[in-house]
PDB file of C-alpha atoms in Angstrom:
ATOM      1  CA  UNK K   1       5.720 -19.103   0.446  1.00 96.00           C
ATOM      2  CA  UNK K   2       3.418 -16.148   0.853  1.00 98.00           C
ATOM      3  CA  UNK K   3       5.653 -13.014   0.016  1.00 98.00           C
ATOM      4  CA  UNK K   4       4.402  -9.580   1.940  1.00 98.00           C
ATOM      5  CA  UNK K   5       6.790  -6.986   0.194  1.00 98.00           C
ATOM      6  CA  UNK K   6       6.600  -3.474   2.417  1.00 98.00           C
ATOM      7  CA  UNK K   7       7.560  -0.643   0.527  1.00 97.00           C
ATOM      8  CA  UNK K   8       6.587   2.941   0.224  1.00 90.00           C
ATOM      9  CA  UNK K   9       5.249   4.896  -3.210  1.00 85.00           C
ATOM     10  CA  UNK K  10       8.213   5.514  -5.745  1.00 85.00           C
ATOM     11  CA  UNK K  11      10.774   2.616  -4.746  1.00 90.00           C
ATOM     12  CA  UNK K  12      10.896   0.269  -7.595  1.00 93.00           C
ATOM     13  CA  UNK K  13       8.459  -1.586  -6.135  1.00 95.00           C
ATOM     14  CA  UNK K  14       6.128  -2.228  -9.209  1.00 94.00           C
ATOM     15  CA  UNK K  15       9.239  -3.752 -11.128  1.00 95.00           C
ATOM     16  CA  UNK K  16      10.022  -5.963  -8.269  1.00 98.00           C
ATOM     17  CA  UNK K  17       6.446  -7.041  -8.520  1.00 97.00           C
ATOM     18  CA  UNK K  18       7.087  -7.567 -12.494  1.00 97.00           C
ATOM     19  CA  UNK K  19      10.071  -9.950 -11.536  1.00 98.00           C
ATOM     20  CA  UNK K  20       8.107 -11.882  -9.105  1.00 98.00           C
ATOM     21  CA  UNK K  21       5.216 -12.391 -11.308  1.00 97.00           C
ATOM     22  CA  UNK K  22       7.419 -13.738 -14.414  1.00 97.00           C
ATOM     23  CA  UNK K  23       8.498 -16.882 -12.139  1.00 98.00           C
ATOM     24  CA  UNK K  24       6.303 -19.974 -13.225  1.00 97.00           C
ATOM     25  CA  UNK K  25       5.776 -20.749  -9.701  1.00 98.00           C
ATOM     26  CA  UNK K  26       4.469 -17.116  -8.483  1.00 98.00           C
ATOM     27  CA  UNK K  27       0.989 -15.322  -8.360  1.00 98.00           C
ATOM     28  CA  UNK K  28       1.341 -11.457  -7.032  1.00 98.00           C
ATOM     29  CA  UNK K  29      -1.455  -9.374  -5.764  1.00 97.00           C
ATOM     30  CA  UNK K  30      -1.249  -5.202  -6.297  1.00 96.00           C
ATOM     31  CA  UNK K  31      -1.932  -3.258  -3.275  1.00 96.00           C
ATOM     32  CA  UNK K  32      -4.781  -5.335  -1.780  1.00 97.00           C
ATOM     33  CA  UNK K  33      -4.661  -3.009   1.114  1.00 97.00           C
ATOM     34  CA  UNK K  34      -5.359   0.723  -1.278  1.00 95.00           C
ATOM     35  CA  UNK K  35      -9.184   0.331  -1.280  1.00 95.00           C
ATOM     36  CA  UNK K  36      -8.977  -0.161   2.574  1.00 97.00           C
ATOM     37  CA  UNK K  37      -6.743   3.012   3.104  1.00 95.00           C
ATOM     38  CA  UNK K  38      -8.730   5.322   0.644  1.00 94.00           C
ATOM     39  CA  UNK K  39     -12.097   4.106   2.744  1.00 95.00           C
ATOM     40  CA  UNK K  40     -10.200   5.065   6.933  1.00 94.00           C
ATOM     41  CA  UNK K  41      -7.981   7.656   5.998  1.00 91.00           C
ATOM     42  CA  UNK K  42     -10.114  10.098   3.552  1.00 87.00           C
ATOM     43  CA  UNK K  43      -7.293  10.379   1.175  1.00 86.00           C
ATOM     44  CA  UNK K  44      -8.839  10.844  -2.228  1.00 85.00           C
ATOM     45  CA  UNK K  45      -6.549   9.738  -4.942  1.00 83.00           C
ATOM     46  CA  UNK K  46      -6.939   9.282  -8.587  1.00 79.00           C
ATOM     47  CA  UNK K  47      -9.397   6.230  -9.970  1.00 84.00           C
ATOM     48  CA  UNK K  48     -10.764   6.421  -6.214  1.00 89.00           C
ATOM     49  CA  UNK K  49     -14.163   4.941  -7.564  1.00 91.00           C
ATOM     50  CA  UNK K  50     -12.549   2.287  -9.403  1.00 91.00           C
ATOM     51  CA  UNK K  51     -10.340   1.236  -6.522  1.00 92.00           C
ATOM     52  CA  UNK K  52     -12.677   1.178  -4.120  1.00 92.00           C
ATOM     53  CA  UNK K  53     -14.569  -0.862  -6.542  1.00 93.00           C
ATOM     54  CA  UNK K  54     -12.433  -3.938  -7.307  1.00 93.00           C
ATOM     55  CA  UNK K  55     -11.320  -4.873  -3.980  1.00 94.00           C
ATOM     56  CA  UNK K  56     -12.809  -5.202  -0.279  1.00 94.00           C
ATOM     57  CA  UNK K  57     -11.937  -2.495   1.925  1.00 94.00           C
ATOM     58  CA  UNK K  58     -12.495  -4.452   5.050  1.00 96.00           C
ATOM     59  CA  UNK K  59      -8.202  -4.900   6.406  1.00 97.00           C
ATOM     60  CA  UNK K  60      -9.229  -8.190   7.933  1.00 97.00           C
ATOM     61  CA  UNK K  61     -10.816  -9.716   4.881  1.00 97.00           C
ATOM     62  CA  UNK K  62      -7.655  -8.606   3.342  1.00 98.00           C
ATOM     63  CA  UNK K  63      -5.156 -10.554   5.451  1.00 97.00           C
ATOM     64  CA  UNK K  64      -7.165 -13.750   5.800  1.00 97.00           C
ATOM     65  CA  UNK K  65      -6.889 -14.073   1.871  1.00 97.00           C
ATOM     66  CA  UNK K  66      -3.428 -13.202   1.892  1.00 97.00           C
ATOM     67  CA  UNK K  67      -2.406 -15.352   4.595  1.00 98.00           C
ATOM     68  CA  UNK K  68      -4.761 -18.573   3.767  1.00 97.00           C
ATOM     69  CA  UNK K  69      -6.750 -18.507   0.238  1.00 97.00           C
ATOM     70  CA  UNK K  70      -5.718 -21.280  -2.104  1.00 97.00           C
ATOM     71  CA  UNK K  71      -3.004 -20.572  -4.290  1.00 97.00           C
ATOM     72  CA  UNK K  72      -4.156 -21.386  -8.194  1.00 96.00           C
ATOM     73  CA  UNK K  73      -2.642 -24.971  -9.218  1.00 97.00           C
ATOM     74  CA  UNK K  74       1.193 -24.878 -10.321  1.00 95.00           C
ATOM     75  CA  UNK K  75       1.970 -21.943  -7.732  1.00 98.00           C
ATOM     76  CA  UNK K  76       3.674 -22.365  -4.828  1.00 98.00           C
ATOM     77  CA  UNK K  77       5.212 -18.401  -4.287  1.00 98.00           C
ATOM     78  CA  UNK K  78       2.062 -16.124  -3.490  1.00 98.00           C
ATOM     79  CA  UNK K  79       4.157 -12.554  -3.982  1.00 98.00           C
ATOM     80  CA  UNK K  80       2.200  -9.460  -2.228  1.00 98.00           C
ATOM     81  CA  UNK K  81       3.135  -5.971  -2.674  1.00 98.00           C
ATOM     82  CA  UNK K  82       2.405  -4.060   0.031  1.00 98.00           C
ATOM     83  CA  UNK K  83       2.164   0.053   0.834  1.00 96.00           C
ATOM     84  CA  UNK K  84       3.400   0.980   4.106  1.00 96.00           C
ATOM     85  CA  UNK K  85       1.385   3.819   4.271  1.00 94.00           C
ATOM     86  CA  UNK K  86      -2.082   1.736   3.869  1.00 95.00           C
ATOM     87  CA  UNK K  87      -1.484   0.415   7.444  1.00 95.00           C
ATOM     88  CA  UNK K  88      -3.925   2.573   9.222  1.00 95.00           C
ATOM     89  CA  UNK K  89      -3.402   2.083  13.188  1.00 94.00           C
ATOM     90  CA  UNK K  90      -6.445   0.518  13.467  1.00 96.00           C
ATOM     91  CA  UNK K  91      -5.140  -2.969  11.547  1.00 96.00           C
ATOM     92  CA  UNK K  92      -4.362  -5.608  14.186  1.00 95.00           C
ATOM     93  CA  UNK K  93      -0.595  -5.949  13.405  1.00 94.00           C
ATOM     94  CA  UNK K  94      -0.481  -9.454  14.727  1.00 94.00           C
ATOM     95  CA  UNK K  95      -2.421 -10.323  11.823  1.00 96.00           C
ATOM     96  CA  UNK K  96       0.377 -10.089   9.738  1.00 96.00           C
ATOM     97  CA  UNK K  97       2.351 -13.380  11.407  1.00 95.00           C
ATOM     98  CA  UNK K  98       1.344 -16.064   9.013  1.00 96.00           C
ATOM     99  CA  UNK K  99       3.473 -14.159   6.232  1.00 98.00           C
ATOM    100  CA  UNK K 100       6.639 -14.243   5.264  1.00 98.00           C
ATOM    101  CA  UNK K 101       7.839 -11.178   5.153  1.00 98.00           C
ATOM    102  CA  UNK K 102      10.522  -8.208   3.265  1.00 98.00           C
ATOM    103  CA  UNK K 103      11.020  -4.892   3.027  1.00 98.00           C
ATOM    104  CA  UNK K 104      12.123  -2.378   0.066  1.00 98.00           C
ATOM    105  CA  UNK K 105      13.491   0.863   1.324  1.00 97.00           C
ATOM    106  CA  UNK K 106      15.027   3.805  -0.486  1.00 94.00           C
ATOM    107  CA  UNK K 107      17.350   6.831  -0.002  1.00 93.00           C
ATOM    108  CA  UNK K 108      14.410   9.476   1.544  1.00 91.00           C
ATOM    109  CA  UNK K 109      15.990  12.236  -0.795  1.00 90.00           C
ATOM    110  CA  UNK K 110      15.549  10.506  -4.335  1.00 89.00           C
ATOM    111  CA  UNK K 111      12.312   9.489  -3.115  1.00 87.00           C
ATOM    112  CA  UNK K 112      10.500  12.721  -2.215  1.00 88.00           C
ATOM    113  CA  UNK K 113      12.466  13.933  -5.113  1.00 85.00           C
ATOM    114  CA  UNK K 114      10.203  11.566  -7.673  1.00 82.00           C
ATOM    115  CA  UNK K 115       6.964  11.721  -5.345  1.00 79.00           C
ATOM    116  CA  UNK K 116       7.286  15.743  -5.535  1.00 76.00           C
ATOM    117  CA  UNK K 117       6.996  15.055  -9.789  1.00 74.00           C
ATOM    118  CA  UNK K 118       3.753  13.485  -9.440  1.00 69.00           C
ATOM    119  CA  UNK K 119       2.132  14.748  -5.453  1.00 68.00           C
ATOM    120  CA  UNK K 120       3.508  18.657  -5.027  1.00 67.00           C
ATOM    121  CA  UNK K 121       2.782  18.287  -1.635  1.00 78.00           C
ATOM    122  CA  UNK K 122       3.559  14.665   0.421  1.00 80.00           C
ATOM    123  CA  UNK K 123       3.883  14.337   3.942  1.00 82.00           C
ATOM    124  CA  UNK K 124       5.171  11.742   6.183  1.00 85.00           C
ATOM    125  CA  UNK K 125       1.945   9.999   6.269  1.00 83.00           C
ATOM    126  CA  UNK K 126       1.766   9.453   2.605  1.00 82.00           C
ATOM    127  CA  UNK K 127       5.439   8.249   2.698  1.00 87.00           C
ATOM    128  CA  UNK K 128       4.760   4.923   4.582  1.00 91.00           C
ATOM    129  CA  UNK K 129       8.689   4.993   6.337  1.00 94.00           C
ATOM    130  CA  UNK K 130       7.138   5.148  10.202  1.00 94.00           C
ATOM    131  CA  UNK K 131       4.775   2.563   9.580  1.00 95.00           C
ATOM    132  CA  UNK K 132       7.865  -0.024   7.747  1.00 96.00           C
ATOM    133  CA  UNK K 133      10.455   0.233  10.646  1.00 97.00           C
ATOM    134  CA  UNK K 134       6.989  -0.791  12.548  1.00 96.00           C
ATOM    135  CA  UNK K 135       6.824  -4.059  11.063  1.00 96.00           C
ATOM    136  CA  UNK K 136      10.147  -4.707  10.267  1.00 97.00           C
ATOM    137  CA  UNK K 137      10.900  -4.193  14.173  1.00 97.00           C
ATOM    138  CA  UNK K 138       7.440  -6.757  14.772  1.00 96.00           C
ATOM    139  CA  UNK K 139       7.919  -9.311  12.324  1.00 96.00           C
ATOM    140  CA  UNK K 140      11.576  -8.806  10.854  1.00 97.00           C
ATOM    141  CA  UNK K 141      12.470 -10.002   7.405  1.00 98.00           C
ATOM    142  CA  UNK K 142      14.853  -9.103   4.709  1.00 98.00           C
ATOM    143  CA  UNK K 143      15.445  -5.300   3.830  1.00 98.00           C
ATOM    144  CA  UNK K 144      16.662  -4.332  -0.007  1.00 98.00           C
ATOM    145  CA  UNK K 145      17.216  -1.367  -1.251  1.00 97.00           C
ATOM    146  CA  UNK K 146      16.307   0.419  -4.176  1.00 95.00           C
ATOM    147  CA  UNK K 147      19.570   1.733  -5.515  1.00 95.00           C
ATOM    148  CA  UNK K 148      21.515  -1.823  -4.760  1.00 96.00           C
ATOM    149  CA  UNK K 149      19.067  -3.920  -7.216  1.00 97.00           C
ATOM    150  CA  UNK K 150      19.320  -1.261  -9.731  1.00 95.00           C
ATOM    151  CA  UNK K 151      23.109  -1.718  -9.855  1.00 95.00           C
ATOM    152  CA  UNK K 152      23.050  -5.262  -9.090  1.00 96.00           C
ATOM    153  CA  UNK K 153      20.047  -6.866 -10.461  1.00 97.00           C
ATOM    154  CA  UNK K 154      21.285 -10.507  -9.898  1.00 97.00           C
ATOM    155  CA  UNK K 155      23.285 -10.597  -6.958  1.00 98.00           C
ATOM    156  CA  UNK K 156      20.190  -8.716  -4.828  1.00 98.00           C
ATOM    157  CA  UNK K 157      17.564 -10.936  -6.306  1.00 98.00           C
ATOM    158  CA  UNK K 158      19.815 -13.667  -5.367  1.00 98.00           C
ATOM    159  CA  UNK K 159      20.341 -13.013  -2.095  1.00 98.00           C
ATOM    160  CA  UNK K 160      17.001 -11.904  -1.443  1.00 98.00           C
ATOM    161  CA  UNK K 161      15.374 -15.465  -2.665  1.00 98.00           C
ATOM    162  CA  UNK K 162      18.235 -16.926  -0.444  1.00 98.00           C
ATOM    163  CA  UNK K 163      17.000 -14.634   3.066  1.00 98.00           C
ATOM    164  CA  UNK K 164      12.792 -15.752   2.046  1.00 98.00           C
ATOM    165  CA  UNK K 165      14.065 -19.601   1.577  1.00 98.00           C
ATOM    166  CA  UNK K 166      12.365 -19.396  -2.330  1.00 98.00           C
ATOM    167  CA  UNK K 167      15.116 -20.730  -5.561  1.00 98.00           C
ATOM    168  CA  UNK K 168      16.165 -17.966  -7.745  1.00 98.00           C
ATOM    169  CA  UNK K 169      14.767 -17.906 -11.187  1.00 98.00           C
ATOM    170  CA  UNK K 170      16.707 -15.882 -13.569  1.00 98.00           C
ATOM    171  CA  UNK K 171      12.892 -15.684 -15.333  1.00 98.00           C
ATOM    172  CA  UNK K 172      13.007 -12.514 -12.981  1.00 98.00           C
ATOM    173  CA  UNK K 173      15.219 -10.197 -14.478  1.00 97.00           C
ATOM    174  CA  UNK K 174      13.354  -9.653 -17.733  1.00 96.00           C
ATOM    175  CA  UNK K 175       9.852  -9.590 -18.776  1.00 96.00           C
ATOM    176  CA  UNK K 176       7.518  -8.593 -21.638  1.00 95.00           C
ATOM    177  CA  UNK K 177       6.448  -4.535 -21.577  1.00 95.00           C
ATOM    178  CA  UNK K 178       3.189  -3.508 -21.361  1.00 95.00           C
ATOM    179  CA  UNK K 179       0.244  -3.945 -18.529  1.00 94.00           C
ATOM    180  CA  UNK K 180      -1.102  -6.982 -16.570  1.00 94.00           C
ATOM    181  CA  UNK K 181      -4.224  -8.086 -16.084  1.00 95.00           C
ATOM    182  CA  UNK K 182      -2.629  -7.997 -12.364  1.00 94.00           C
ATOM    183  CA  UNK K 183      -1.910  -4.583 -12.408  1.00 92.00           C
ATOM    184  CA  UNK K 184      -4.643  -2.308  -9.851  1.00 90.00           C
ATOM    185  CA  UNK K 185      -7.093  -0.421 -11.524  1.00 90.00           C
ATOM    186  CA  UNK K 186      -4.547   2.691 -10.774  1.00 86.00           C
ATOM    187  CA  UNK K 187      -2.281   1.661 -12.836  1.00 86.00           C
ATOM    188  CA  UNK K 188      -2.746   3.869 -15.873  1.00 82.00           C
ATOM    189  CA  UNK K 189      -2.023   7.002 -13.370  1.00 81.00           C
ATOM    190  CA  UNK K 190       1.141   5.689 -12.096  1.00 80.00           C
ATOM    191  CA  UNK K 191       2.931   2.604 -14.248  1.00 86.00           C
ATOM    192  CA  UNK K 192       3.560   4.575 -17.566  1.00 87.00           C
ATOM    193  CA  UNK K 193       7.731   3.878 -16.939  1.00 86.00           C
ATOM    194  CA  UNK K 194       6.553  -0.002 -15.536  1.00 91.00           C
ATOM    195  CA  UNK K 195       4.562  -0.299 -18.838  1.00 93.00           C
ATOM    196  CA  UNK K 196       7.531   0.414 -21.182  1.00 93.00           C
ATOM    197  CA  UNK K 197      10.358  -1.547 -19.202  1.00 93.00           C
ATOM    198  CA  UNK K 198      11.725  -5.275 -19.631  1.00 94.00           C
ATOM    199  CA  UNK K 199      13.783  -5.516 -16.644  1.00 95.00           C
ATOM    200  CA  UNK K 200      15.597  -3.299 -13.874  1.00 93.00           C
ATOM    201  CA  UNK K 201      16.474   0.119 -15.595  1.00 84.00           C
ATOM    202  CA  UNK K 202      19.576   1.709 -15.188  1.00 84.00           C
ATOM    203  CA  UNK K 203      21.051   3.189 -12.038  1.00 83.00           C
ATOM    204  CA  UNK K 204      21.378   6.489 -12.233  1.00 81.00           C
ATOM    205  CA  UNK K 205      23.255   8.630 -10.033  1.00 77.00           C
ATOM    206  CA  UNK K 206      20.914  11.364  -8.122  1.00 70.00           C
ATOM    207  CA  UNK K 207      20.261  14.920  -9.456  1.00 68.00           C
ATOM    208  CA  UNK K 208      20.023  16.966  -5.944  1.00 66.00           C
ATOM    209  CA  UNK K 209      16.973  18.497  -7.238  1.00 77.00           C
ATOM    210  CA  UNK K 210      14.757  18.034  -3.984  1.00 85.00           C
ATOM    211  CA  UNK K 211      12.599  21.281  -3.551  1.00 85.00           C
ATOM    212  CA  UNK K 212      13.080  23.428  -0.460  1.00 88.00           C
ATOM    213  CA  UNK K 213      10.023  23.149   0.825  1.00 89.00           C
ATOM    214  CA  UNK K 214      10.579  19.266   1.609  1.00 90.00           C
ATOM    215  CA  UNK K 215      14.247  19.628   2.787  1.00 92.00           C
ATOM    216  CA  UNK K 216      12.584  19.226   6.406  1.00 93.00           C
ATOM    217  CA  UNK K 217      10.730  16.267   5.099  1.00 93.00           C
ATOM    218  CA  UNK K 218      13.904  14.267   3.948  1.00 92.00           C
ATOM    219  CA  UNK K 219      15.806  15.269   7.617  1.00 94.00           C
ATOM    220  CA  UNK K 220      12.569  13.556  10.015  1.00 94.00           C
ATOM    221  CA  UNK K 221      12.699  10.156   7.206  1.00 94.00           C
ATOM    222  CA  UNK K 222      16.667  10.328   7.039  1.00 95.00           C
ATOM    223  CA  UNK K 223      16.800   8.150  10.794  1.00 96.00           C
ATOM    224  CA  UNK K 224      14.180   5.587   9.858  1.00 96.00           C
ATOM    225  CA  UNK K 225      15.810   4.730   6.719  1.00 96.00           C
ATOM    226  CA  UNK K 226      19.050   4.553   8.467  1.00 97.00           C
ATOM    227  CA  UNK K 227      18.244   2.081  10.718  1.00 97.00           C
ATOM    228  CA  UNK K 228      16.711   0.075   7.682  1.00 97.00           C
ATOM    229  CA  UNK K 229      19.815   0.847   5.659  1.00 98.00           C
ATOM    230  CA  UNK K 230      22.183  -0.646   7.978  1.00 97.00           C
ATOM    231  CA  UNK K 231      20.678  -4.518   8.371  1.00 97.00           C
ATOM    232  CA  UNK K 232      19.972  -4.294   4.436  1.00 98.00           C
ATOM    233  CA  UNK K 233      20.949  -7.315   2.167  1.00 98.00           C
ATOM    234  CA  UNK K 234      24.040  -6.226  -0.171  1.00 94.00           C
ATOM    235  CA  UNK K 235      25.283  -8.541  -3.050  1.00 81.00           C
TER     236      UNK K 235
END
């Protein structure tokens, strides 16, 4: 099974890559497509050099590995996490059909709410959301959300490994802190809380402490996510 998890920045989605990756059976990849976006889209983001250095930045060399390079012996779940917002028009969407694929999706409030900590600024583009109801209305797949496998851990992994036709491990709802070799070059910017965990954190209930100035922000995402919301998985 070749995995290609769509999410946007801030979702959980490094965590769900830790549970993934402590299955026997599963490899995971980090972002293949940054190095790509930070070469079309003139974003400059932190460790830009490095990036750019440890991966192609050619979207079509991208997907063929992800869709047909050899998976290492023993592994039969190849587990990709995936930006949204690295999906620059000019990548040939129908490249994306030999995966199978899911999508992680949270409430547009908390989420500008924790970008806003790290990025003052974010717009839509940076967010991902138009470019993940894209796919998901292309190629479908299973939608989770954030907030349900925080209070559920089980139950969502569960029935997400049920919708992709992979066994549930229960290997995936702990695993040892620190980094992974696995982990992009980026990761020392952004995976401090990833570094210190051993599984799912807590759910914790929103603060409403969403500045102002992206109130108008949260209103234009708030109908994409909907949509998303409403075919989700629940437990």
């Amino acid at each position: 099974a070749r995995i290609a998890m769509w999410s946007g920045p801030r979702t959980i989605s490094t965590a769900l890559m830790r549970a993934w990756e402590n299955r026997a059976d599963t490899v995971v990849v980090d972002e293949p497509l940054y190095a790509f976006y930070l070469t079309h889209s003139g974003v400059v983001h932190p460790a830009q050099d490095e990036i750019l250095a440890s991966m192609p930045s050619s979207w079509s060399e991208v997907l063929d590995e992800l869709s047909y390079a050899p998976l290492p012996d023993g592994k039969t779940v190849y587990y990709q996490k995936l930006m949204t917002h690295h999906m620059l028009p000019e990548v040939d969407r129908e490249a994306l059909r030999p995966l199978r694929h899911a999508f992680l999706i949270r409430d547009p409030r908390q989420l500008l709410a924790s970008y806003a900590r790290v990025r003052s600024e974010p717009v839509a583009a940076d967010l991902g959301l138009e470019q993940q109801l894209e796919i998901f209305r292309l190629v479908g797949g299973p939608v989770v959300d954030a907030a349900d496998i925080l209070r559920h851990p089980r139950p969502m992994l569960e029935a997400l490994c049920d919708a992709l036709g992979v066994a549930f491990d229960p290997a995936m709802l702990s695993w040892p802190p620190g980094p992974r070799p696995t982990d992009g070059v980026w990761a020392p910017h952004w995976y401090d809380g990833v570094w210190k965990s051993t599984g799912f954190g807590p759910y914790r209930e929103p603060s409403d402490d969403l500045p102002a100035s992206l109130e108008p922000l949260a209103r234009e995402c708030r109908p994409i996510y909907d949509e998303m919301y409403d075919q989700r998985l629940v437990p």
